[in-house]
Amino acid sequence: MSDEPSLSIDRRTVLKSGVAVGVIANLPAIADGAEVKVAQPVNVTVNLRINNQTHALTLDTRTSLLDALREQLGMTGTKKGCDHGQCGACTVLVNGRRINSCLTLAIMHDGDQITTIEGVGAPDDLHPMQAAFIEHDAFQCGYCTAGQICSAIGMLKEAADGWPSHVSANLTGGVTLTDAEVSERMSGNICRCAAYPNIVAAIQAVRGGEA
Amino acid sequence: MVNRSPLSPAINPVEENRGGLIGKPMNRVDGPLKVTGRAKYSYEYRGLKDTAYGFIVGAGIGKGRISGIDTSRAEAAPRVLAVLTYQNAPKQAPPHPRENGANRFDRSEPFLFSPDVRYYGEPVALVIAETYEAARHAAGLVEVRYVKDAQAKFDLAASQSQAYKPKGVNAGMKTDTAEGDFDGAFAAAPVKIDVTYHLPHEHNMPMEPHATQAVWDGDQLTLYSGQQIAATAHSSIAKTLQIPPERVRVVTPFIGGGFGSKVPLHAQAVLAALGAKVVRRPVKVAQTRPQMFANTNHRPECLQRMRLGATKDGVLTAIAHDVWSQTTPFDEFIEQTAAFSRVMYAAPNRAHRHWGVILDLPSSDIMRAPGEEPGSVAQECAMDELAVALDMDPIELRIKNEPKDDPETHLPFSSRSLVECYREGARRFGWSTRPKRPATLRDGRWLVGYGVASAMFPTYMRPSAAAVRVNADGTAVVKMDMTDIGTGSYTVLTQVAAESLGLAPEKVTVELGDSKLPKSSGSGGSFGAASAGSATLLACEHVRAQIAQLATKDRRSPLAGADAATIALRDGHVVAGDKSEPLSAVLSRLAPAGVEGKGEHQGAQQPAKYSSHVFGAQFAEVGVDIDSGEIRVRRMLGVFGSGRILNPKTARSQLIGGMIMGIGAGLTEESIVDPRDGSFVNHDLAEYHVPVNADVPQIDAICLEEQEPYANPLGIKGLGEVGIVGVAAALANAVYNATGIRVRKFPITLDKVLGGLPDTGST
Amino acid sequence: MMPFTYERALDASSAAKAAAQPGTKYIAGGTNLLDLMKLEIEKPAHLVDITRLPLRQIEATGDGVRIGSQVPNSDLAAHPLIRERYPVLAKALLAGASGQLRNKASTGGNLLQRTRCYYFYDAEKPCNKREPGSGCAALQGFNRIHAILGASDSCIAVHPSDMAVALTALDASIETLLPDGSKRTLPIGDLYRLPGDTPHIETTLKPGELITAVVLPAPPAGNQTYRKVRDRASYAFALVSVAAIVRVDAGRVRDARIAMGGVAHKPWRAVEAEKTLRGKPASMASFAAAAQAALRSAKGHGGNDFKIPLAQRVLTRTLADVAGIEGAA
């Protein structure tokens, strides 16, 4: 049904639902030995545009954008912390917006502009946000850091566009990025080392043009 | 050759600090790698096509036995390479004995070795497939039948009456200590507190899930695995697989947090190694976030009865701290929770005792400040309750009971700045403005309260070795199997080495996290910087001594004939008095291949002559929403006496990080056991509430000037853990001050204060 | 996750036809569906991607607003029409999830979020919603986050959406397209079902029925607000939430629309409270009486008993706030 040239499905069998469902482990008995059809993986090809480079990939439809980056492309800067949208470590920018790459399918993103931490800056060519994170010690173990930085970049754009937040005093009066505003807007990125105050400081420094 | 045993070098460049690198707020040297995503963590090694993916299948019952297991459908699933169960897994060593040996992290840890299920979520199979997607799906196709053990026990309070006395508690501490006559003194005390606090299970939950890649090259195994202590992980996997240690290498240069939970060798590491052996190719296994609740560390639920007896003017006469905490039938871990109260306050009559309660849960284990964190809750909340009973300022009560020496060992304290921490903190925090009566300060719909509590953590040292090479071009490389779990090891070791060698930090490279390097303390127990740093200092001294010999004996050097003992390395030069020669010149001429030094610190002096701990004071201001009972932290300040600070920037981050984890312990974190099957109910990050950015208020941590002359040659005291200690108590005390409601069951969630709040219509 | 085939829909009618096939699901933002597919709680064999359908408009329709079902939550919250005229909706959206999730989650998908009940999320546990007839582990289990209103012996799960609570107070309606090409509009109150003995059937949507838009009527007169109570300051589901729109005139409540979240299997319209309030003096006593009426039929299950006084207190206070009444000092 798809007319997109970059997206072709090489196996079109629509599988019947309920096939080969794992037996719930605490049910009293194993299902009898009747022959059960095992669902076959489906591969599709997709062109992903990541950090201004196009990658043609053949992917299992089940592949999350996160796993495509990490396991297919070896771009491991984007991290898997929970795989369920509960931590933010996998945050990337898609068409300039921050999203959780664990909760989206790679095949849904052909044609999108995807920016990962590798595209934000390099050790010898740091983005101001990256430099500010170093200067303000806005990380410890470093595992949530890529997600924090991508999220911070996306967040500043949202604020610049005048988007209010949960803690905004009013919805229509424009955005003043107080520390409380930054904290609320960055709350989708968990840092168990709890560098939060330093993350806020780093973002404020970038916003203020200090970094 | 190795620079052994001197606890301090002849020349201590850290003391002299001529380069000013010690105490400098240097940026993290690994920062550029981390902020650009270039730092590689365990799951991120090796080729893309070659590595197979393992996915763990966890037991769906609490305790019992596998009565049938059918892997045929999983094996038949597309792209599946193998399914391992107890029936076909390669042979491993039997599990370690229940009781701890000398080091509970250096022991066999087999998985898939028996049809017995010890706890809910224990691995019962490992599915290995060509892709992650295939492995995950096939894991659901493994069919397991169980017979449940009807006698299984999951509930701490219900099993408290069957508690037992362990032979010892964690960190080699005594189960019970006592002095004087507690019962008599308590009975006679004019003012008494007798209360019980109930603390929940908590999980470490580092951001990087526990992950391992295993690669066999013939009979050589390399494990890329986030491990806080490479050496024990190395030894532990060798013991488990029954192979000589020299055939194993553990690589762990970057670790996405641990807080204790990456000290043990966990299931995914063993299973990756087994899986890779079976499929004859590299295998990587990461625990899912829910799996981590069953198969990594958790701090055990505990009940703590705290009794304090005091005179009417607030002098403690009796302290008893009795603790019951969860452990398991297969692994004894008894958190040293009563150890906190052993050290804090003077009282001639005292008892500090532990009991274990055996439950069929995953083994409890170390989590940031094991013992001290939960112990501080009981002691420091009880002190607040006593201050209320005495109508006394809680800070003054603590100062009044400041001991003159260690109340347990009666050794002198090597340094103790608790009183100074309280005084300085009170001044900075504005303690004098606190509401003197509870529930009297309002800010809109918020009830506002202040609380304080003491923090303490012992200063441990572990044996540590380091190798330092100085090259003829004036660069240096420091090597050891030390780890950096976010603590800043790379950075502070760079500072110590650069200062000791008289080099710019940019000239020094620190290589860590590989078991083939000299064996260090690793990271845990806040001993890393002190232990590995001391070894680095000694290795640098060894380098200096060799260079001094070379230079003073070479007639071509302006330093010829100088006393080698006085030779210093400074600003890239070899220096004696007013004579000097560039280091690179000396080395190019006399040691073109460079000079290598080795250092080894033996760990703490035995027997100890001093009692050495970090002390601190935690200040908190909370708001309690008068309508909903929602509790939010408004301000926090921690003040600590921690000896010399190597790097104030990373030190502050460590302390603040600990304090924020303490917010979780106080207000939000609780792993709930379903008493019907022993599973952790809220096993993900949506429902296990670690603090998020918006939970963190204005917060600061400061370290007072403090001399620590004895603990180690660096004069430092570790501060990775002390930041969390006392926070939950300070918050609980602040909630009391805000509302007049004393909550003794943690965490303090809104439902626990709601019933005590005034009518919403009338206030 | 089960293997599945995938197609991208380019027009709504072919999407609805495709989705009428057994085992097929729509995927939009994916933030809840993929979460559940990874755990094999959702097991579609075929996905129809509707993210590129032309359903991304927010447009004024006379006095009201039509919101395309593919409008992301963050765009909706940020839209001037919503911020200015429907602040209860903007506030509810901003109280939900995280910035990243709001950027991805769609309006239609948000409506169809599934419960966060621990036992629903754990495929090893009995759950009538996930596995009809298997039992409810929450009833005798840890049920701190569960329903106090409208629950049944089969299911005490709650609906997790904040947005839907605001839409319920706003009397929104849902426009859909059916596989046969027909369209229908249903009030949001008719979209959701109480669990009864079929908790696995959560909405009245028919197989393949595609939500194309959410339509808001003209904003009701009066003040609007949304209050969410949760265990941490952000990025947590509601224990209790209140959407309230109250019009006070000459010291009397002329109109009140109240919905609650975190208390029931669906966004809970507090009809009794609204009735109680209408025409009464705008006073704390009236608001307390209304809150009491709202919770009159509430039933706790042990762990969630506290939600009854919590909801009552928070409702009382929210009504006072939105009416501009200060409590006695």
GROMACS .gro file of C-alpha atoms in nm, chain C residues 23-325:
model
  303
  997GLY     CA    1  -0.468  -0.823   1.411
  998THR     CA    2  -0.415  -0.477   1.270
  999LYS     CA    3  -0.350  -0.162   1.465
 1000TYR     CA    4  -0.289   0.197   1.386
 1001ILE     CA    5   0.039   0.345   1.490
 1002ALA     CA    6   0.073   0.718   1.538
 1003GLY     CA    7   0.309   0.858   1.802
 1004GLY     CA    8   0.377   0.505   1.915
 1005THR     CA    9   0.473   0.614   2.264
 1006ASN     CA   10   0.226   0.380   2.431
 1007LEU     CA   11   0.176   0.117   2.160
 1008LEU     CA   12   0.545   0.036   2.115
 1009ASP     CA   13   0.594   0.038   2.489
 1010LEU     CA   14   0.328  -0.232   2.514
 1011MET     CA   15   0.441  -0.418   2.203
 1012LYS     CA   16   0.789  -0.461   2.347
 1013LEU     CA   17   0.629  -0.635   2.643
 1014GLU     CA   18   0.400  -0.833   2.410
 1015ILE     CA   19   0.098  -0.691   2.582
 1016GLU     CA   20  -0.001  -0.552   2.245
 1017LYS     CA   21   0.062  -0.805   1.968
 1018PRO     CA   22  -0.047  -0.661   1.636
 1019ALA     CA   23   0.050  -0.856   1.326
 1020HIS     CA   24   0.014  -0.554   1.104
 1021LEU     CA   25   0.063  -0.185   1.166
 1022VAL     CA   26  -0.090   0.098   0.971
 1023ASP     CA   27   0.117   0.411   1.012
 1024ILE     CA   28  -0.114   0.711   1.014
 1025THR     CA   29   0.140   0.977   1.105
 1026ARG     CA   30   0.150   1.120   0.753
 1027LEU     CA   31  -0.221   1.154   0.709
 1028PRO     CA   32  -0.331   1.513   0.664
 1029LEU     CA   33  -0.477   1.526   1.014
 1030ARG     CA   34  -0.241   1.778   1.165
 1031GLN     CA   35  -0.451   2.093   1.152
 1032ILE     CA   36  -0.583   2.293   1.442
 1033GLU     CA   37  -0.854   2.512   1.301
 1034ALA     CA   38  -1.120   2.744   1.433
 1035THR     CA   39  -1.470   2.621   1.349
 1036GLY     CA   40  -1.711   2.901   1.425
 1037ASP     CA   41  -1.700   2.924   1.803
 1038GLY     CA   42  -1.507   2.606   1.852
 1039VAL     CA   43  -1.191   2.434   1.738
 1040ARG     CA   44  -1.124   2.120   1.539
 1041ILE     CA   45  -0.803   1.939   1.627
 1042GLY     CA   46  -0.669   1.685   1.382
 1043SER     CA   47  -0.601   1.353   1.550
 1044GLN     CA   48  -0.238   1.357   1.443
 1045VAL     CA   49  -0.160   1.686   1.612
 1046PRO     CA   50   0.120   1.618   1.860
 1047ASN     CA   51   0.043   1.697   2.222
 1048SER     CA   52   0.306   1.968   2.238
 1049ASP     CA   53   0.173   2.150   1.932
 1050LEU     CA   54  -0.173   2.136   2.078
 1051ALA     CA   55  -0.060   2.276   2.411
 1052ALA     CA   56   0.133   2.553   2.239
 1053HIS     CA   57  -0.136   2.658   1.994
 1054PRO     CA   58  -0.261   3.012   2.057
 1055LEU     CA   59  -0.626   2.910   2.023
 1056ILE     CA   60  -0.585   2.649   2.292
 1057ARG     CA   61  -0.374   2.860   2.523
 1058GLU     CA   62  -0.609   3.155   2.503
 1059ARG     CA   63  -0.948   2.989   2.495
 1060TYR     CA   64  -0.900   2.644   2.644
 1061PRO     CA   65  -0.633   2.686   2.911
 1062VAL     CA   66  -0.760   2.379   3.097
 1063LEU     CA   67  -0.656   2.172   2.798
 1064ALA     CA   68  -0.317   2.336   2.759
 1065LYS     CA   69  -0.248   2.290   3.128
 1066ALA     CA   70  -0.354   1.927   3.126
 1067LEU     CA   71  -0.130   1.853   2.830
 1068LEU     CA   72   0.166   2.029   2.990
 1069ALA     CA   73   0.116   1.835   3.311
 1070GLY     CA   74   0.151   1.508   3.123
 1071ALA     CA   75   0.455   1.297   3.039
 1072SER     CA   76   0.771   1.478   2.927
 1073GLY     CA   77   0.870   1.724   2.658
 1074GLN     CA   78   0.998   1.441   2.440
 1075LEU     CA   79   0.685   1.231   2.477
 1076ARG     CA   80   0.457   1.525   2.413
 1077ASN     CA   81   0.644   1.594   2.092
 1078LYS     CA   82   0.561   1.247   1.970
 1079ALA     CA   83   0.230   1.157   2.126
 1080SER     CA   84  -0.070   1.235   1.909
 1081THR     CA   85  -0.409   1.370   2.011
 1082GLY     CA   86  -0.587   1.054   1.903
 1083GLY     CA   87  -0.329   0.827   2.060
 1084ASN     CA   88  -0.343   1.013   2.388
 1085LEU     CA   89  -0.716   0.941   2.405
 1086LEU     CA   90  -0.649   0.572   2.358
 1087GLN     CA   91  -0.367   0.535   2.609
 1088ARG     CA   92  -0.395   0.219   2.809
 1089THR     CA   93  -0.378   0.193   3.183
 1090ARG     CA   94  -0.054   0.200   3.381
 1091CYS     CA   95  -0.176  -0.069   3.623
 1092TYR     CA   96   0.136  -0.263   3.727
 1093TYR     CA   97  -0.037  -0.593   3.673
 1094PHE     CA   98  -0.161  -0.505   3.328
 1095TYR     CA   99   0.198  -0.420   3.243
 1096ASP     CA  100   0.337  -0.749   3.373
 1097ALA     CA  101   0.252  -1.032   3.137
 1098GLU     CA  102   0.321  -1.287   3.409
 1099LYS     CA  103   0.034  -1.162   3.623
 1100PRO     CA  104  -0.339  -1.229   3.591
 1101CYS     CA  105  -0.522  -0.935   3.438
 1102ASN     CA  106  -0.871  -0.937   3.294
 1103LYS     CA  107  -0.790  -0.645   3.075
 1104ARG     CA  108  -0.491  -0.810   2.916
 1105GLU     CA  109  -0.609  -1.170   2.932
 1106PRO     CA  110  -0.987  -1.182   2.975
 1107GLY     CA  111  -1.090  -1.426   3.242
 1108SER     CA  112  -0.748  -1.453   3.403
 1109GLY     CA  113  -0.846  -1.250   3.711
 1110CYS     CA  114  -0.742  -0.919   3.857
 1111ALA     CA  115  -0.417  -0.916   4.049
 1112ALA     CA  116  -0.470  -0.558   4.161
 1113LEU     CA  117  -0.787  -0.618   4.363
 1114GLN     CA  118  -0.600  -0.801   4.638
 1115GLY     CA  119  -0.264  -0.664   4.538
 1116PHE     CA  120  -0.081  -0.337   4.558
 1117ASN     CA  121  -0.345  -0.094   4.441
 1118ARG     CA  122  -0.224   0.246   4.552
 1119ILE     CA  123  -0.270   0.396   4.205
 1120HIS     CA  124  -0.603   0.233   4.129
 1121ALA     CA  125  -0.962   0.342   4.078
 1122ILE     CA  126  -1.200   0.462   4.343
 1123LEU     CA  127  -1.494   0.532   4.114
 1124GLY     CA  128  -1.676   0.316   3.864
 1125ALA     CA  129  -1.451   0.013   3.912
 1126SER     CA  130  -1.570  -0.346   3.905
 1127ASP     CA  131  -1.470  -0.679   4.049
 1128SER     CA  132  -1.299  -0.747   3.719
 1129CYS     CA  133  -1.083  -0.440   3.697
 1130ILE     CA  134  -0.982  -0.144   3.910
 1131ALA     CA  135  -0.744   0.014   3.661
 1132VAL     CA  136  -0.744   0.386   3.587
 1133HIS     CA  137  -0.714   0.577   3.264
 1134PRO     CA  138  -0.379   0.755   3.261
 1135SER     CA  139  -0.446   1.053   3.034
 1136ASP     CA  140  -0.441   1.412   3.155
 1137MET     CA  141  -0.555   1.550   2.821
 1138ALA     CA  142  -0.869   1.340   2.814
 1139VAL     CA  143  -0.972   1.472   3.154
 1140ALA     CA  144  -0.965   1.828   3.024
 1141LEU     CA  145  -1.149   1.724   2.708
 1142THR     CA  146  -1.414   1.562   2.922
 1143ALA     CA  147  -1.469   1.884   3.116
 1144LEU     CA  148  -1.481   2.072   2.787
 1145ASP     CA  149  -1.750   1.845   2.638
 1146ALA     CA  150  -1.530   1.762   2.344
 1147SER     CA  151  -1.649   1.529   2.076
 1148ILE     CA  152  -1.462   1.280   1.865
 1149GLU     CA  153  -1.487   1.256   1.489
 1150THR     CA  154  -1.415   0.923   1.333
 1151LEU     CA  155  -1.403   0.749   1.003
 1152LEU     CA  156  -1.523   0.393   0.969
 1153PRO     CA  157  -1.386   0.131   0.729
 1154ASP     CA  158  -1.705   0.152   0.522
 1155GLY     CA  159  -1.630   0.515   0.457
 1156SER     CA  160  -1.896   0.654   0.690
 1157LYS     CA  161  -1.821   0.912   0.952
 1158ARG     CA  162  -1.955   0.965   1.297
 1159THR     CA  163  -1.917   1.207   1.582
 1160LEU     CA  164  -1.946   1.097   1.938
 1161PRO     CA  165  -1.929   1.290   2.262
 1162ILE     CA  166  -1.614   1.206   2.456
 1163GLY     CA  167  -1.832   1.071   2.730
 1164ASP     CA  168  -1.953   0.806   2.488
 1165LEU     CA  169  -1.605   0.706   2.380
 1166TYR     CA  170  -1.498   0.541   2.702
 1167ARG     CA  171  -1.646   0.247   2.886
 1168LEU     CA  172  -1.639   0.148   3.247
 1169PRO     CA  173  -1.472  -0.189   3.305
 1170GLY     CA  174  -1.774  -0.392   3.409
 1171ASP     CA  175  -1.692  -0.752   3.330
 1172THR     CA  176  -1.529  -0.665   2.998
 1173PRO     CA  177  -1.237  -0.444   3.098
 1174HIS     CA  178  -1.050  -0.543   2.783
 1175ILE     CA  179  -1.303  -0.341   2.583
 1176GLU     CA  180  -1.208   0.012   2.670
 1177THR     CA  181  -1.383   0.224   2.410
 1178THR     CA  182  -1.687   0.213   2.189
 1179LEU     CA  183  -1.477   0.236   1.874
 1180LYS     CA  184  -1.546  -0.031   1.614
 1181PRO     CA  185  -1.277  -0.236   1.444
 1182GLY     CA  186  -1.079  -0.013   1.212
 1183GLU     CA  187  -1.255   0.302   1.324
 1184LEU     CA  188  -1.011   0.589   1.289
 1185ILE     CA  189  -1.019   0.895   1.510
 1186THR     CA  190  -0.974   1.183   1.269
 1187ALA     CA  191  -1.037   1.482   1.492
 1188VAL     CA  192  -1.134   1.611   1.830
 1189VAL     CA  193  -1.380   1.894   1.823
 1190LEU     CA  194  -1.410   2.147   2.099
 1191PRO     CA  195  -1.729   2.345   2.133
 1192ALA     CA  196  -1.708   2.712   2.216
 1193PRO     CA  197  -1.521   2.759   2.539
 1194PRO     CA  198  -1.764   2.760   2.828
 1195ALA     CA  199  -1.792   3.087   3.013
 1196GLY     CA  200  -1.598   3.101   3.334
 1197ASN     CA  201  -1.248   3.025   3.455
 1198GLN     CA  202  -1.065   2.708   3.368
 1199THR     CA  203  -0.791   2.522   3.544
 1200TYR     CA  204  -0.623   2.183   3.574
 1201ARG     CA  205  -0.469   2.051   3.891
 1202LYS     CA  206  -0.261   1.736   3.896
 1203VAL     CA  207  -0.140   1.560   4.210
 1204ARG     CA  208   0.150   1.321   4.173
 1205ASP     CA  209   0.432   1.152   4.360
 1206ARG     CA  210   0.709   1.361   4.213
 1207ALA     CA  211   0.715   1.711   4.074
 1208SER     CA  212   0.714   1.608   3.709
 1209TYR     CA  213   0.713   1.309   3.474
 1210ALA     CA  214   0.470   1.101   3.677
 1211PHE     CA  215   0.114   0.988   3.630
 1212ALA     CA  216  -0.161   1.150   3.830
 1213LEU     CA  217  -0.271   1.008   4.161
 1214VAL     CA  218  -0.564   1.242   4.124
 1215SER     CA  219  -0.628   1.527   3.885
 1216VAL     CA  220  -0.906   1.778   3.843
 1217ALA     CA  221  -1.018   1.975   3.539
 1218ALA     CA  222  -1.257   2.246   3.642
 1219ILE     CA  223  -1.443   2.518   3.459
 1220VAL     CA  224  -1.653   2.738   3.683
 1221ARG     CA  225  -1.854   3.049   3.612
 1222VAL     CA  226  -1.936   3.266   3.908
 1223ASP     CA  227  -2.172   3.555   3.875
 1224ALA     CA  228  -2.283   3.784   4.157
 1225GLY     CA  229  -2.136   3.551   4.412
 1226ARG     CA  230  -2.315   3.244   4.282
 1227VAL     CA  231  -2.195   2.952   4.077
 1228ARG     CA  232  -2.381   2.972   3.748
 1229ASP     CA  233  -2.212   2.683   3.578
 1230ALA     CA  234  -1.955   2.421   3.665
 1231ARG     CA  235  -1.792   2.151   3.459
 1232ILE     CA  236  -1.573   1.913   3.649
 1233ALA     CA  237  -1.377   1.608   3.544
 1234MET     CA  238  -1.133   1.401   3.742
 1235GLY     CA  239  -0.836   1.188   3.640
 1236GLY     CA  240  -0.659   0.909   3.822
 1237VAL     CA  241  -0.979   0.794   3.984
 1238ALA     CA  242  -1.155   0.575   3.731
 1239HIS     CA  243  -1.130   0.356   3.425
 1240LYS     CA  244  -1.215   0.663   3.221
 1241PRO     CA  245  -1.190   1.038   3.264
 1242TRP     CA  246  -1.455   1.090   3.527
 1243ARG     CA  247  -1.713   1.359   3.477
 1244ALA     CA  248  -1.828   1.465   3.822
 1245VAL     CA  249  -2.189   1.517   3.731
 1246GLU     CA  250  -2.315   1.507   4.090
 1247ALA     CA  251  -2.071   1.773   4.193
 1248GLU     CA  252  -2.173   1.994   3.905
 1249LYS     CA  253  -2.539   1.957   3.997
 1250THR     CA  254  -2.471   2.026   4.361
 1251LEU     CA  255  -2.281   2.339   4.277
 1252ARG     CA  256  -2.508   2.503   4.026
 1253GLY     CA  257  -2.679   2.810   4.172
 1254LYS     CA  258  -2.503   2.782   4.506
 1255PRO     CA  259  -2.304   3.062   4.666
 1256ALA     CA  260  -1.942   3.054   4.559
 1257SER     CA  261  -1.815   2.957   4.902
 1258MET     CA  262  -1.587   2.701   5.057
 1259ALA     CA  263  -1.892   2.530   5.202
 1260SER     CA  264  -2.043   2.487   4.856
 1261PHE     CA  265  -1.720   2.357   4.709
 1262ALA     CA  266  -1.673   2.114   4.995
 1263ALA     CA  267  -2.029   1.992   4.949
 1264ALA     CA  268  -1.972   1.948   4.577
 1265ALA     CA  269  -1.653   1.754   4.639
 1266GLN     CA  270  -1.832   1.535   4.882
 1267ALA     CA  271  -2.101   1.470   4.625
 1268ALA     CA  272  -1.838   1.384   4.366
 1269LEU     CA  273  -1.689   1.118   4.588
 1270ARG     CA  274  -2.011   0.988   4.741
 1271SER     CA  275  -1.998   0.660   4.553
 1272ALA     CA  276  -1.621   0.622   4.585
 1273LYS     CA  277  -1.482   0.293   4.707
 1274GLY     CA  278  -1.127   0.219   4.810
 1275HIS     CA  279  -0.946  -0.111   4.780
 1276GLY     CA  280  -0.701  -0.073   5.065
 1277GLY     CA  281  -0.393   0.076   4.906
 1278ASN     CA  282  -0.588   0.351   4.737
 1279ASP     CA  283  -0.823   0.447   5.020
 1280PHE     CA  284  -0.631   0.772   5.059
 1281LYS     CA  285  -0.743   0.880   4.712
 1282ILE     CA  286  -1.094   0.943   4.841
 1283PRO     CA  287  -1.002   1.220   5.086
 1284LEU     CA  288  -0.728   1.331   4.849
 1285ALA     CA  289  -0.968   1.375   4.560
 1286GLN     CA  290  -1.217   1.546   4.786
 1287ARG     CA  291  -0.963   1.792   4.922
 1288VAL     CA  292  -0.805   1.866   4.589
 1289LEU     CA  293  -1.140   1.909   4.420
 1290THR     CA  294  -1.255   2.147   4.693
 1291ARG     CA  295  -0.941   2.355   4.662
 1292THR     CA  296  -0.940   2.354   4.282
 1293LEU     CA  297  -1.298   2.476   4.272
 1294ALA     CA  298  -1.210   2.753   4.515
 1295ASP     CA  299  -0.908   2.848   4.306
 1296VAL     CA  300  -1.093   2.854   3.980
 1297ALA     CA  301  -1.377   3.051   4.135
 1298GLY     CA  302  -1.127   3.294   4.278
 1299ILE     CA  303  -1.230   3.226   4.636
   0.00000   0.00000   0.00000
